[in-house]
XYZ file of C-alpha atoms in Angstrom:
773
model
C 15.535 -45.073 20.814
C 11.798 -45.835 21.042
C 9.571 -42.857 20.306
C 7.366 -42.133 23.326
C 5.637 -38.922 22.366
C 3.256 -37.608 19.719
C 3.317 -39.298 16.344
C 1.521 -37.294 13.686
C 1.760 -40.088 11.140
C 0.004 -43.453 10.880
C -1.139 -45.578 13.807
C 2.069 -47.647 14.171
C 5.613 -46.293 14.152
C 7.393 -48.558 11.707
C 5.249 -47.845 8.621
C 5.626 -44.108 9.246
C 9.424 -44.449 9.417
C 9.434 -46.424 6.190
C 7.254 -43.964 4.322
C 9.268 -40.965 5.430
C 12.451 -42.650 4.264
C 10.908 -43.374 0.876
C 9.738 -39.758 0.364
C 13.120 -38.237 1.128
C 14.996 -40.930 -0.779
C 12.884 -40.244 -3.864
C 13.878 -36.592 -3.719
C 17.582 -37.506 -3.524
C 17.745 -37.354 -7.326
C 16.732 -33.685 -7.157
C 18.674 -32.409 -4.138
C 22.240 -33.555 -3.393
C 22.972 -34.732 0.114
C 25.807 -32.201 0.517
C 23.333 -29.361 1.200
C 21.096 -31.301 3.568
C 22.542 -30.267 6.974
C 20.105 -27.709 8.475
C 22.581 -24.818 8.601
C 23.544 -25.158 4.933
C 19.941 -25.686 3.857
C 18.881 -22.463 5.568
C 21.886 -20.577 4.215
C 21.044 -21.640 0.658
C 17.352 -20.739 1.020
C 18.080 -17.346 2.606
C 20.670 -16.463 -0.028
C 18.434 -17.471 -2.929
C 15.576 -15.392 -1.488
C 17.833 -12.326 -1.380
C 19.107 -12.886 -4.926
C 15.543 -13.074 -6.265
C 14.509 -9.645 -5.006
C 17.814 -7.788 -4.510
C 17.168 -5.776 -7.658
C 14.383 -3.867 -5.913
C 16.604 -2.540 -3.088
C 17.121 0.904 -4.662
C 13.621 1.268 -6.108
C 11.315 4.228 -5.546
C 8.188 4.415 -3.448
C 5.558 3.163 -5.907
C 1.784 2.838 -6.138
C 0.249 2.486 -2.628
C 3.578 3.423 -0.995
C 2.746 7.077 -1.632
C -0.384 7.025 0.540
C 0.740 4.535 3.178
C 4.233 5.981 3.681
C 5.064 9.292 2.001
C 1.726 10.971 2.806
C 1.192 9.185 6.126
C 1.797 11.581 9.020
C 1.886 8.660 11.463
C 5.476 8.030 10.358
C 6.693 11.434 11.508
C 7.899 12.336 14.993
C 5.303 15.131 15.327
C 2.541 12.505 15.511
C 2.241 10.930 19.001
C 2.918 7.197 19.050
C -0.459 6.643 20.685
C -2.210 7.823 17.506
C -1.004 4.714 15.678
C -3.497 2.681 17.742
C -6.416 4.866 16.644
C -5.528 5.249 12.958
C -5.817 2.910 10.006
C -2.966 1.753 7.773
C -3.198 4.954 5.707
C -3.112 7.390 8.630
C -6.853 8.173 8.821
C -8.853 7.887 12.035
C -10.572 4.495 12.255
C -13.757 6.162 13.475
C -14.018 8.137 10.223
C -16.593 6.976 7.688
C -13.951 7.358 4.973
C -11.449 5.089 6.733
C -10.306 1.958 4.916
C -10.568 0.115 8.290
C -7.280 -1.715 7.675
C -5.845 -1.808 11.212
C -2.109 -2.615 11.131
C -0.419 -0.506 13.836
C 2.658 -2.747 14.203
C 3.404 -2.514 10.484
C 3.069 1.277 10.605
C 5.368 1.288 13.647
C 8.097 -0.462 11.608
C 7.645 2.179 8.872
C 8.075 4.867 11.508
C 11.282 3.243 12.799
C 12.517 3.021 9.189
C 11.730 6.710 8.679
C 13.614 7.632 11.865
C 16.686 5.518 11.066
C 16.789 6.663 7.426
C 16.451 10.312 8.383
C 13.439 10.793 6.132
C 11.680 9.211 3.205
C 14.663 7.408 1.673
C 13.279 4.235 0.073
C 16.486 2.158 0.193
C 16.173 1.432 3.910
C 12.519 0.460 3.532
C 13.255 -1.905 0.633
C 16.228 -3.558 2.360
C 14.076 -4.410 5.395
C 11.469 -6.037 3.138
C 14.080 -8.125 1.330
C 15.608 -9.272 4.617
C 12.177 -10.111 6.027
C 11.387 -12.333 3.040
C 14.778 -13.997 3.371
C 14.197 -14.631 7.087
C 10.710 -16.020 6.460
C 12.082 -18.314 3.759
C 14.686 -19.608 6.228
C 11.950 -20.164 8.816
C 10.019 -22.107 6.196
C 12.671 -24.859 6.356
C 11.557 -25.610 9.932
C 7.864 -25.244 9.072
C 8.100 -27.612 6.115
C 10.121 -30.023 8.242
C 7.124 -30.274 10.581
C 4.629 -30.533 7.723
C 6.528 -33.322 5.960
C 8.154 -35.050 8.932
C 5.473 -34.868 11.592
C 5.917 -34.488 15.345
C 7.409 -37.794 16.388
C 10.013 -37.531 19.160
C 12.593 -39.711 20.845
C 12.685 -40.157 24.609
C 15.303 -37.370 24.728
C 12.997 -34.919 22.987
C 14.631 -34.986 19.573
C 12.276 -34.963 16.626
C 12.497 -37.857 14.202
C 11.987 -37.607 10.449
C 13.153 -34.065 9.742
C 12.497 -34.650 6.020
C 15.509 -32.499 5.028
C 15.187 -32.930 1.269
C 11.446 -32.297 1.114
C 11.630 -29.276 3.436
C 14.571 -27.777 1.528
C 12.866 -28.205 -1.850
C 9.590 -26.710 -0.593
C 11.440 -23.794 1.046
C 13.283 -23.089 -2.212
C 10.007 -23.162 -4.162
C 8.583 -20.675 -1.644
C 11.643 -18.401 -1.680
C 11.659 -17.998 -5.471
C 7.921 -17.731 -6.145
C 7.321 -14.659 -8.365
C 3.878 -13.989 -6.854
C 5.730 -12.692 -3.788
C 7.200 -9.763 -5.714
C 4.415 -7.364 -4.733
C 4.958 -8.110 -1.026
C 8.736 -7.793 -1.202
C 9.347 -5.075 -3.816
C 6.372 -2.940 -2.773
C 7.083 -1.404 0.628
C 3.436 -1.656 1.765
C 3.799 -5.416 1.271
C 5.610 -5.419 4.610
C 2.182 -5.922 6.218
C 1.988 -9.351 4.548
C 5.609 -10.168 5.390
C 5.264 -9.331 9.092
C 1.926 -11.110 9.256
C 3.508 -14.222 7.703
C 6.460 -14.088 10.099
C 4.314 -14.084 13.244
C 1.810 -16.495 11.649
C 4.580 -19.079 11.183
C 6.029 -18.427 14.646
C 2.552 -18.979 16.098
C 2.241 -22.285 14.232
C 5.683 -23.451 15.369
C 4.872 -22.385 18.930
C 1.709 -24.470 18.827
C 3.743 -27.443 17.589
C 6.111 -26.915 20.521
C 3.237 -27.602 22.911
C 3.154 -31.255 21.841
C 6.832 -31.712 22.515
C 6.533 -30.272 26.018
C 3.213 -31.873 27.025
C 4.767 -35.127 28.226
C 8.256 -33.823 28.862
C 7.539 -31.006 31.312
C 3.849 -31.382 32.133
C 0.575 -29.703 31.241
C 1.600 -26.246 32.439
C 4.406 -25.986 29.894
C 2.078 -27.209 27.136
C -0.516 -24.562 28.074
C 2.184 -21.886 28.005
C 3.061 -22.717 24.392
C -0.611 -22.692 23.350
C -1.105 -19.278 24.984
C 2.119 -18.006 23.378
C 0.816 -19.235 20.025
C -2.422 -17.290 20.543
C -0.437 -14.181 21.502
C 1.711 -14.472 18.363
C -1.481 -14.864 16.341
C -2.715 -11.574 17.825
C 0.590 -9.924 16.883
C 0.211 -11.284 13.337
C -3.290 -9.776 13.182
C -1.917 -6.381 14.293
C 0.418 -6.576 11.292
C -2.395 -7.582 8.923
C -5.923 -8.884 9.503
C -5.144 -12.207 7.800
C -3.016 -13.194 10.814
C -5.997 -14.361 12.896
C -6.445 -17.351 10.570
C -3.458 -19.060 12.197
C -5.772 -20.038 15.065
C -7.959 -21.936 12.597
C -4.931 -23.616 11.083
C -3.676 -24.646 14.538
C -7.099 -26.132 15.326
C -7.141 -28.140 12.084
C -3.582 -29.310 12.768
C -4.519 -30.388 16.299
C -7.726 -32.215 15.371
C -6.827 -33.891 12.091
C -3.097 -34.452 12.532
C -2.295 -34.678 16.236
C -5.701 -36.136 17.149
C -5.617 -38.405 14.057
C -9.273 -37.662 13.435
C -10.236 -39.882 10.485
C -13.206 -38.239 8.764
C -13.945 -41.256 6.571
C -14.028 -43.561 9.588
C -16.357 -41.238 11.505
C -18.738 -40.843 8.554
C -18.912 -44.604 8.109
C -19.693 -45.102 11.795
C -22.389 -42.434 11.691
C -24.005 -44.012 8.631
C -23.943 -47.487 10.223
C -24.980 -46.142 13.651
C -21.911 -47.798 15.150
C -22.087 -47.717 18.967
C -18.305 -47.418 19.172
C -18.785 -43.789 18.078
C -19.792 -42.976 21.651
C -16.369 -44.096 22.849
C -14.471 -42.026 20.300
C -11.154 -41.143 21.919
C -11.025 -37.637 20.535
C -14.284 -36.671 22.249
C -12.910 -37.884 25.579
C -9.559 -36.150 25.111
C -9.567 -33.436 27.746
C -6.327 -31.907 26.518
C -7.687 -31.421 22.994
C -10.942 -29.902 24.238
C -8.997 -27.547 26.514
C -6.770 -26.405 23.640
C -9.808 -25.875 21.392
C -11.409 -23.798 24.148
C -8.290 -21.638 24.405
C -8.106 -21.158 20.632
C -11.805 -20.343 20.338
C -11.718 -17.901 23.260
C -8.574 -16.240 21.900
C -10.046 -15.866 18.434
C -13.370 -14.519 19.742
C -11.521 -12.037 21.949
C -9.407 -10.794 19.032
C -12.455 -10.340 16.806
C -14.353 -8.482 19.539
C -11.482 -6.075 20.240
C -10.923 -5.576 16.521
C -14.588 -4.733 15.978
C -14.624 -2.288 18.881
C -11.488 -0.543 17.623
C -12.928 -0.279 14.116
C -15.582 2.078 15.512
C -18.097 2.063 12.665
C -19.155 -0.682 10.300
C -17.000 -2.287 7.618
C -15.427 -0.088 4.925
C -17.542 0.979 1.961
C -16.156 -0.250 -1.347
C -17.360 0.715 -4.805
C -18.472 -1.456 -7.691
C -15.246 -0.846 -9.616
C -13.240 -2.306 -6.706
C -15.119 -5.605 -6.673
C -17.862 -5.774 -9.327
C -18.924 -9.357 -8.588
C -19.941 -8.459 -5.026
C -22.424 -5.909 -6.404
C -24.121 -8.347 -8.800
C -27.854 -8.731 -8.121
C -27.925 -12.462 -8.785
C -26.491 -14.751 -6.108
C -25.609 -17.248 -8.849
C -23.585 -14.608 -10.743
C -21.784 -13.681 -7.533
C -20.990 -17.312 -6.725
C -19.760 -18.106 -10.242
C -17.494 -15.052 -10.361
C -16.111 -15.582 -6.854
C -15.142 -19.116 -7.875
C -13.617 -17.798 -11.068
C -11.513 -15.420 -8.958
C -10.369 -18.411 -6.886
C -9.305 -20.207 -10.057
C -7.321 -17.143 -11.150
C -5.528 -17.103 -7.798
C -4.747 -20.787 -8.221
C -3.416 -20.083 -11.721
C -1.127 -17.327 -10.380
C 0.368 -19.893 -8.011
C 0.772 -22.471 -10.770
C 1.964 -20.120 -13.521
C 3.068 -16.756 -12.076
C 4.046 -15.221 -15.407
C 1.210 -12.724 -15.918
C 1.449 -10.441 -12.903
C -0.254 -7.083 -12.454
C -0.206 -4.460 -9.689
C -4.013 -4.107 -9.912
C -6.709 -6.443 -11.226
C -9.789 -4.241 -10.794
C -11.767 -1.875 -13.089
C -12.618 -4.126 -15.997
C -9.435 -6.188 -15.926
C -11.559 -9.303 -15.354
C -15.004 -8.946 -16.984
C -17.914 -10.525 -15.111
C -19.143 -13.980 -16.102
C -22.866 -13.459 -16.730
C -23.715 -16.687 -18.512
C -22.969 -20.373 -18.082
C -22.055 -20.435 -21.775
C -18.977 -18.307 -20.993
C -15.940 -20.510 -21.728
C -14.265 -19.336 -18.514
C -16.509 -21.596 -16.424
C -14.121 -24.383 -17.479
C -11.612 -22.845 -15.072
C -14.113 -23.238 -12.215
C -14.716 -26.876 -13.086
C -10.971 -27.569 -13.259
C -10.366 -25.881 -9.915
C -13.037 -27.823 -8.055
C -12.117 -31.084 -9.769
C -8.582 -30.734 -8.394
C -9.708 -29.495 -4.970
C -12.279 -32.246 -4.474
C -9.726 -34.863 -5.502
C -7.167 -33.484 -3.035
C -9.748 -33.214 -0.245
C -10.867 -36.803 -0.769
C -7.269 -37.999 -0.624
C -6.573 -35.835 2.443
C -9.564 -37.126 4.391
C -10.071 -40.643 3.106
C -6.631 -42.066 2.262
C -5.563 -45.085 4.296
C -1.992 -43.752 4.238
C -1.697 -41.613 7.393
C 1.445 -39.889 6.151
C -0.281 -38.896 2.918
C -3.348 -37.686 4.846
C -1.198 -35.474 7.050
C 0.714 -33.794 4.225
C -2.344 -33.214 2.042
C -4.409 -31.964 4.990
C -1.753 -29.476 6.073
C -1.045 -28.463 2.481
C -4.734 -27.714 1.882
C -4.969 -26.056 5.297
C -2.159 -23.629 4.508
C -3.574 -23.080 1.016
C -7.196 -22.373 1.995
C -7.375 -21.069 5.586
C -5.139 -17.951 5.211
C -7.006 -17.136 1.995
C -10.461 -17.091 3.627
C -10.439 -13.344 4.570
C -9.913 -12.514 0.866
C -12.570 -14.941 -0.382
C -15.658 -12.647 -0.140
C -17.370 -15.419 1.865
C -17.611 -13.486 5.145
C -17.508 -9.879 3.962
C -16.941 -7.848 0.821
C -13.289 -7.125 0.024
C -11.959 -4.160 -1.935
C -10.256 -6.043 -4.764
C -10.839 -8.709 -7.385
C -7.478 -10.475 -7.336
C -4.509 -9.368 -5.235
C -1.150 -11.100 -5.502
C -0.166 -9.961 -2.001
C -2.832 -12.122 -0.320
C -1.196 -15.239 -1.803
C 1.978 -14.909 0.257
C 0.780 -17.298 2.994
C -1.409 -19.562 0.818
C 1.655 -20.197 -1.351
C 3.035 -22.241 1.577
C 0.289 -24.791 0.999
C 0.945 -24.742 -2.738
C 4.640 -25.519 -2.121
C 3.689 -28.425 0.176
C 1.383 -29.938 -2.437
C 3.865 -29.404 -5.278
C 6.736 -30.976 -3.352
C 4.576 -33.935 -2.377
C 3.560 -34.276 -6.025
C 7.180 -34.356 -7.166
C 7.912 -37.022 -4.569
C 4.965 -39.129 -5.744
C 6.014 -38.772 -9.396
C 9.587 -39.703 -8.577
C 8.362 -42.772 -6.732
C 6.191 -44.052 -9.577
C 8.387 -43.345 -12.578
C 11.804 -44.436 -13.727
C 12.558 -41.108 -15.413
C 13.879 -39.514 -12.225
C 16.417 -37.361 -14.061
C 13.613 -35.842 -16.125
C 11.719 -34.927 -12.944
C 14.902 -33.462 -11.479
C 15.369 -31.381 -14.625
C 11.755 -30.135 -14.398
C 12.184 -29.130 -10.753
C 15.458 -27.339 -11.395
C 13.900 -25.684 -14.449
C 10.999 -24.381 -12.347
C 13.389 -23.025 -9.730
C 15.533 -21.320 -12.374
C 12.609 -19.844 -14.339
C 10.912 -18.577 -11.187
C 14.164 -17.002 -9.991
C 14.565 -15.266 -13.358
C 10.955 -14.086 -13.242
C 11.465 -12.692 -9.719
C 14.505 -10.710 -10.881
C 12.628 -9.319 -13.899
C 9.492 -8.506 -11.909
C 11.538 -6.827 -9.158
C 12.966 -4.548 -11.831
C 9.446 -3.587 -12.923
C 8.620 -2.590 -9.333
C 11.591 -0.202 -9.116
C 9.660 2.728 -10.614
C 6.037 3.611 -11.193
C 6.532 4.103 -14.916
C 7.863 0.548 -15.397
C 5.279 -0.929 -13.032
C 2.283 0.731 -14.680
C 3.426 0.026 -18.236
C 4.070 -3.642 -17.394
C 0.365 -3.942 -16.561
C -0.804 -2.892 -20.032
C -0.012 -6.278 -21.568
C -1.721 -8.145 -18.688
C -4.801 -5.967 -18.114
C -5.354 -3.715 -21.169
C -9.026 -3.268 -20.149
C -8.125 -2.005 -16.667
C -9.048 1.698 -16.480
C -6.880 2.142 -13.386
C -3.772 1.060 -15.319
C -4.369 3.780 -17.935
C -5.188 6.285 -15.173
C -1.929 5.588 -13.335
C 0.156 5.835 -16.501
C -1.556 9.152 -17.261
C -0.909 10.440 -13.745
C 2.744 9.427 -13.958
C 3.124 11.226 -17.309
C 1.346 14.334 -15.967
C 3.694 14.436 -12.965
C 6.597 14.458 -15.428
C 5.068 17.325 -17.407
C 4.036 15.298 -20.462
C 0.447 16.584 -20.581
C -0.297 15.566 -24.167
C 0.420 11.881 -23.510
C -1.297 12.061 -20.116
C -4.508 13.342 -21.743
C -4.517 10.345 -24.091
C -4.315 7.844 -21.222
C -6.867 9.717 -19.086
C -9.325 9.713 -22.000
C -8.834 5.972 -22.427
C -9.445 5.443 -18.698
C -12.726 7.379 -18.942
C -13.703 5.450 -22.086
C -13.117 2.122 -20.344
C -14.937 3.269 -17.221
C -17.362 6.152 -17.929
C -17.904 6.619 -14.166
C -14.208 6.961 -13.300
C -14.472 10.282 -11.440
C -10.792 10.473 -10.484
C -9.739 10.228 -14.134
C -12.310 12.915 -15.029
C -10.968 15.164 -12.264
C -7.331 14.827 -13.373
C -8.212 15.222 -17.045
C -10.269 18.323 -16.196
C -7.285 19.763 -14.329
C -4.965 19.368 -17.312
C -7.534 20.834 -19.703
C -7.950 23.775 -17.308
C -4.184 24.412 -17.385
C -4.301 24.278 -21.205
C -7.147 26.825 -21.126
C -9.637 24.331 -22.604
C -12.137 25.507 -20.024
C -15.452 24.424 -21.553
C -14.521 20.735 -21.756
C -12.868 20.922 -18.333
C -16.113 22.267 -16.848
C -18.149 19.517 -18.538
C -15.896 16.769 -17.168
C -15.777 18.161 -13.622
C -19.531 18.772 -13.579
C -20.078 15.147 -14.633
C -17.664 13.948 -11.918
C -19.566 15.724 -9.112
C -22.847 14.551 -10.593
C -21.656 10.924 -10.403
C -20.086 11.385 -6.951
C -21.696 14.389 -5.196
C -19.320 14.239 -2.204
C -16.139 14.430 -4.342
C -14.634 17.514 -2.663
C -11.547 17.794 -4.903
C -13.681 17.829 -8.063
C -15.939 20.531 -6.581
C -12.885 22.688 -5.838
C -11.441 22.197 -9.316
C -14.828 22.989 -10.833
C -14.793 26.223 -8.847
C -11.357 27.112 -10.242
C -12.602 26.559 -13.811
C -15.760 28.600 -13.179
C -13.614 31.359 -11.701
C -11.490 31.362 -14.866
C -14.715 31.625 -16.902
C -15.625 34.705 -14.759
C -18.640 32.897 -13.311
C -17.781 34.015 -9.828
C -21.040 33.215 -8.031
C -21.000 29.630 -9.377
C -17.322 29.323 -8.396
C -18.037 30.468 -4.850
C -20.884 27.953 -4.564
C -18.594 25.140 -5.806
C -15.903 26.066 -3.271
C -18.433 26.101 -0.441
C -19.789 22.710 -1.531
C -16.254 21.304 -1.476
C -15.736 22.626 2.066
C -19.097 21.178 3.096
C -17.904 17.696 2.110
C -14.347 18.147 3.426
C -14.250 20.609 6.303
C -10.469 20.539 6.665
C -9.610 21.652 3.146
C -6.938 24.412 3.236
C -6.460 24.651 -0.539
C -10.175 25.216 -1.014
C -10.223 27.966 1.600
C -7.285 29.535 -0.244
C -9.169 29.459 -3.559
C -12.343 30.739 -1.930
C -10.410 33.791 -0.750
C -8.688 34.115 -4.087
C -11.536 34.063 -6.646
C -9.220 35.928 -9.014
C -10.503 37.877 -11.993
C -9.385 36.197 -15.187
C -6.686 37.829 -17.222
C -4.778 39.474 -14.369
C -1.177 38.518 -13.625
C -0.067 37.244 -10.196
C 1.870 40.457 -9.485
C -1.281 42.592 -9.740
C -3.752 40.040 -8.468
C -7.125 41.571 -7.619
C -9.525 39.370 -5.733
C -13.231 39.246 -6.332
C -13.806 39.420 -2.617
C -11.722 42.597 -2.640
C -13.609 44.011 -5.660
C -16.879 43.467 -3.802
C -15.475 45.082 -0.630
C -15.318 41.657 1.018
C -11.806 42.027 2.369
C -12.769 40.446 5.676
C -14.249 37.379 3.927
C -11.077 36.951 1.891
C -8.841 37.308 4.944
C -10.998 34.851 6.912
C -10.811 32.293 4.110
C -7.015 32.535 3.938
C -6.721 32.503 7.703
C -8.735 29.255 7.750
C -6.345 27.832 5.162
C -3.314 28.670 7.322
C -4.943 27.288 10.471
C -5.577 23.958 8.726
C -2.221 24.008 6.954
C 0.281 26.352 8.676
C 2.808 25.909 5.860
C 0.339 27.174 3.212
C 2.666 29.819 1.757
C 0.238 31.083 -0.892
C -2.472 31.836 1.654
C -0.006 33.730 3.866
C 1.260 35.682 0.861
C -2.206 36.675 -0.259
C -3.070 37.917 3.217
C 0.066 40.083 3.281
C -0.583 41.441 -0.239
C -4.254 42.238 0.446
C -3.453 44.031 3.699
C -0.620 45.880 1.949
C -2.845 46.916 -0.978
C -5.575 48.189 1.377
C -3.139 50.268 3.429
C -3.124 48.103 6.560
C 0.676 48.094 6.783
C 0.917 47.338 10.503
C -1.390 44.311 10.183
C 0.407 43.177 7.012
C 3.724 43.354 8.856
C 2.339 41.321 11.776
C 0.977 38.633 9.429
C 4.262 38.544 7.496
C 6.322 38.065 10.654
C 3.952 35.316 11.842
C 4.272 33.564 8.488
C 8.083 33.705 8.482
C 8.209 32.207 11.957
C 6.321 29.193 10.620
C 8.037 29.029 7.201
C 11.419 30.740 7.767
C 12.988 29.757 4.426
C 10.175 30.831 2.086
C 11.647 33.535 -0.178
C 8.241 34.661 -1.483
C 7.188 35.538 2.076
C 10.483 37.395 2.613
C 9.770 39.385 -0.552
C 6.196 40.300 0.456
C 7.201 41.333 3.978
C 10.178 43.327 2.598
C 7.755 45.316 0.425
C 5.618 46.133 3.473
C 8.632 47.151 5.571
C 9.913 49.370 2.756
C 6.592 51.238 2.635
C 6.802 51.625 6.404
C 10.281 53.211 5.893
C 12.013 50.391 7.778
C 14.665 50.393 5.096
C 17.434 48.464 6.829
C 15.230 45.502 7.779
C 13.543 45.572 4.357
C 16.928 45.504 2.612
C 18.029 42.480 4.677
C 14.902 40.528 3.695
C 15.214 41.466 0.001
C 18.839 40.295 -0.070
C 17.929 37.061 1.695
C 15.122 36.426 -0.803
C 17.485 37.131 -3.728
C 20.052 34.744 -2.289
C 17.386 32.013 -2.216
C 16.047 32.872 -5.690
C 18.632 34.984 -7.574
C 16.816 34.874 -10.929
C 13.577 36.549 -9.802
C 13.443 39.838 -11.719
C 10.763 41.297 -9.422
C 12.990 40.747 -6.372
C 15.805 42.858 -7.892
C 13.320 45.413 -9.240
C 11.620 45.990 -5.853
C 14.979 46.124 -4.052
C 16.008 48.794 -6.573
C 12.825 50.748 -5.716
C 13.753 50.486 -2.021
C 17.272 51.848 -2.683
C 15.721 54.543 -4.906
C 13.504 55.728 -2.052
C 16.309 55.331 0.484
C 18.695 57.442 -1.579
C 21.226 54.684 -2.376
C 21.063 55.544 -6.077
C 24.102 53.551 -7.272
C 22.725 50.375 -5.681
C 19.302 51.162 -7.125
C 20.852 51.509 -10.626
C 22.690 48.197 -10.209
C 19.560 46.227 -9.282
C 17.350 47.927 -11.898
C 19.852 46.773 -14.529
C 19.942 43.189 -13.137
C 16.150 43.098 -13.088
C 15.931 44.280 -16.722
C 18.511 41.707 -17.779
C 16.317 38.989 -16.243
C 13.060 40.447 -17.604
C 13.534 43.100 -20.327
C 9.730 43.462 -20.764
C 8.983 44.687 -17.223
C 7.421 48.092 -17.997
C 7.338 49.290 -14.389
C 11.013 48.579 -13.908
C 11.845 50.332 -17.203
C 9.908 53.401 -16.133
C 11.558 53.554 -12.702
C 14.992 52.969 -14.229
C 14.369 55.860 -16.639
C 13.412 58.156 -13.747
C 16.582 57.166 -11.890
C 18.821 57.795 -14.897
C 17.329 61.271 -15.431
C 17.828 62.021 -11.756
C 21.450 60.866 -11.919
C 22.039 63.015 -15.051
C 20.607 66.084 -13.312
C 22.802 65.475 -10.308
C 25.823 65.164 -12.590
C 25.028 68.463 -14.316
C 24.612 70.212 -10.971
C 27.942 68.808 -9.797
C 29.638 70.157 -12.959
C-alpha cells in the first residue's frame, strides 16, 4: 500500500522505511519479539509501573500532604464546590497576598472525590489512585513513543506505518521505572503532576490525530482535533501550571517535524541571500499558519484568564526558597541557574541521590568561576549543543525528528521551572521532572539504538539496558518505602542534603510530635545554626523551651523571630504566652494584639488574650488577669471572638462558662454552656462545666445526667467524680456521694478539697448512725 498522507521522516519514503527497520532491528537483541504486540507491551509496562511503586500504597500523608490535603477545607463537603475555583492548591483565597498562587482546581477536585469515597482522610485510597495514574500514563507512553520514534506516515486506509514497537516499549519501560518519579507517585500532592502529564500527553496525541484526519475527512475534522488538543492543554493547566507548555511542544512538532522545516537549510539560504527563500513552502502553507494561529490564540487566552484569576501579582518567595534568584549579580544568577539545570539533568541520568527538598543551603551558591562545580555547566551545555546541532543540522531526517522531539519533551515542559520567565519557589524539585523525563527516555533509547548499530557487542548493550531497568526498579521500590512515613522520608534526606536546614527542622518537628522533645531540640538548634534566619525553627524551638519552663531562652528566640519577620503572627502569639508565664502581662497583651493585627482570624490568639493567666495557678482554679483587673467583659469578648472564628474551640467555650460561673452569672453561664454543647455535643469537659453550673442552680437531675455522661466519656478524671459527689452531697444522696468521693480519691489521693468534703460526709454519716441507734 502506497503511503498517501503525512510523512514525518525524510523527504522520500523508502529511506525512511529502511531506517525505521534498522532502528527496531538493532533493539531486537534487547527486547524479545514475543512481547511486541501492542496489548502485551502495554500490559508489561503497566504492570512494571505498579510493581515499582506498590510499596507506597499504605503510606501516610507526608510532607506537603498535610497542608494540601489534611488541612485543606476544600476537600470537605461543608465547602461549596464553587470555592475550588477561587482558591489555590492549599485552600487559601487566590486574591490573598499570602496565597501561593498555585491554581490547580481539578487536582483538588480529585482529592475531594477521594475524601468522599474514602469516608475521610484515609491515605490508602489517595495512594492507590496515584499508583494507578502513573501506571496508566506509562501505558499511554507506549503510543506516545510510537509516534516519536515511528513518525506519522499512513497507508491509504489510515493505518500508521512504522509503529517502532521495540523502541517505544523500551522507552516506556525506562519511563515507568524511573526513580525520579517517586515524589509524584508516592507523595499524594504529586497527583498534580500526574494529572497534568496525563492531559498533556492526550493533548499531544490529539494534535497528532489532526494530521491523520486532514486528508481523510477534510479540514473541519482536522480543526476539531487541533481545538480538542488546545482544550486538553487547558485541562492540563488546571491540574498544574506546567500543562500549558504542551501548546509549545505541539507547535514545535508541527513546524519542525510535520512541516519538515530544516533550520540549517534556511540559515544557509539567508546567508547566501538565496531568492528561493521567498518561495519557501512552509511560509505559503495556509494549514500550518492556521494551526499556529489557533495555538497562539489558545495559549494567550489561557494566560490571560490565569492572570485574571490570580488576582494579585505573582507569589512572594523568600531567599531561602531560591537563593540564586536573589543574587545581586546577573552573572551569579545565570551561573547558578545553569548549575541547577545540570543537577536536574544529573537526577535524570543517575537518580540515586533523591531528596524531598533541595532548598535552605542544600546547594550552596556558586560565587566564583574558580568553583569546581562550573565543570557541570560546561558538560551540560557541551551535550546540549551537540544534541541541538544534530537535531537541526543532520541530513538524516529520521534522526532529526527523534532528536528534535526528544529535546522538545526534555526542555519545553521544564521551562516554567527554569527561572527564565519568573522566580520559582524552589532550587531543584524532582516532581517537575516527570514530563521532561519523557524526552530523556527518547534520547536514551535512541542512544542505545545507535550504539547497537555501531558495535558488535550487542549482548553487552542488552545487559546494560536490562541492568538499568533492574536497578531503577529496585531504587523505585526502596524510595517508595522511604516515602511511606515522614520519619523515614526526612531521615533519608540527611545523607543527601546534610546542610539543608529544612531537613533538620522537619526531623525535629516529627520528633516533637512524637513527644521526644530532647531530640527535637537538638535538630531545631542545628536548623537555626545552619540558617540563623529560620524563624519557623526558632518558633518551634521556643515553644518546646516554654513547655520545659526555660522561659528566658524561649523569649530570646521568639523575640528574634518577630524581629526578623515582623508579620509572623504565630511567633507573636507564642511570645505573648511566654511573657504571660513570666508575669509580664502588659507585654503579653501587646504581643497578642500584634499577632491579631497580622492575622485577624486567629481564634487561638483571641483565646490566649482572654486567658492571660497568672503564673503558678492550676487549671482548676484558673484566675485570669482580665478578671483580676475587673475586665470580665474584655475576657468574654476575646473568647467569644475565638468561638466565632472557630466554633469548635472547646477551651474558649469552657473559659467563658467558668468565668461566668465564678462571677455569679449562672443563667448566662448556663446559656453559653448549652450553646457550646449544641456545637460540640461530645466534649466531656463542656459537659462537666455545664453540670457544675446546673448543680449550683439546683437543677440536680439534669446536672447528674451531664456528670454521668462526662464520666462515661472520661472515667479516669478524678475531678469529675469529685464534683458529682459534691452534687449528691448537696442533693442528699449521701451513699452515692460517698461512692464517688472514694473513686475520686482513688484516682487522685492528693486532692485536698475532695478529702475535706469526704471527711465532712463521713462525720455526717456517723452522726446520722448515732441518731438512728
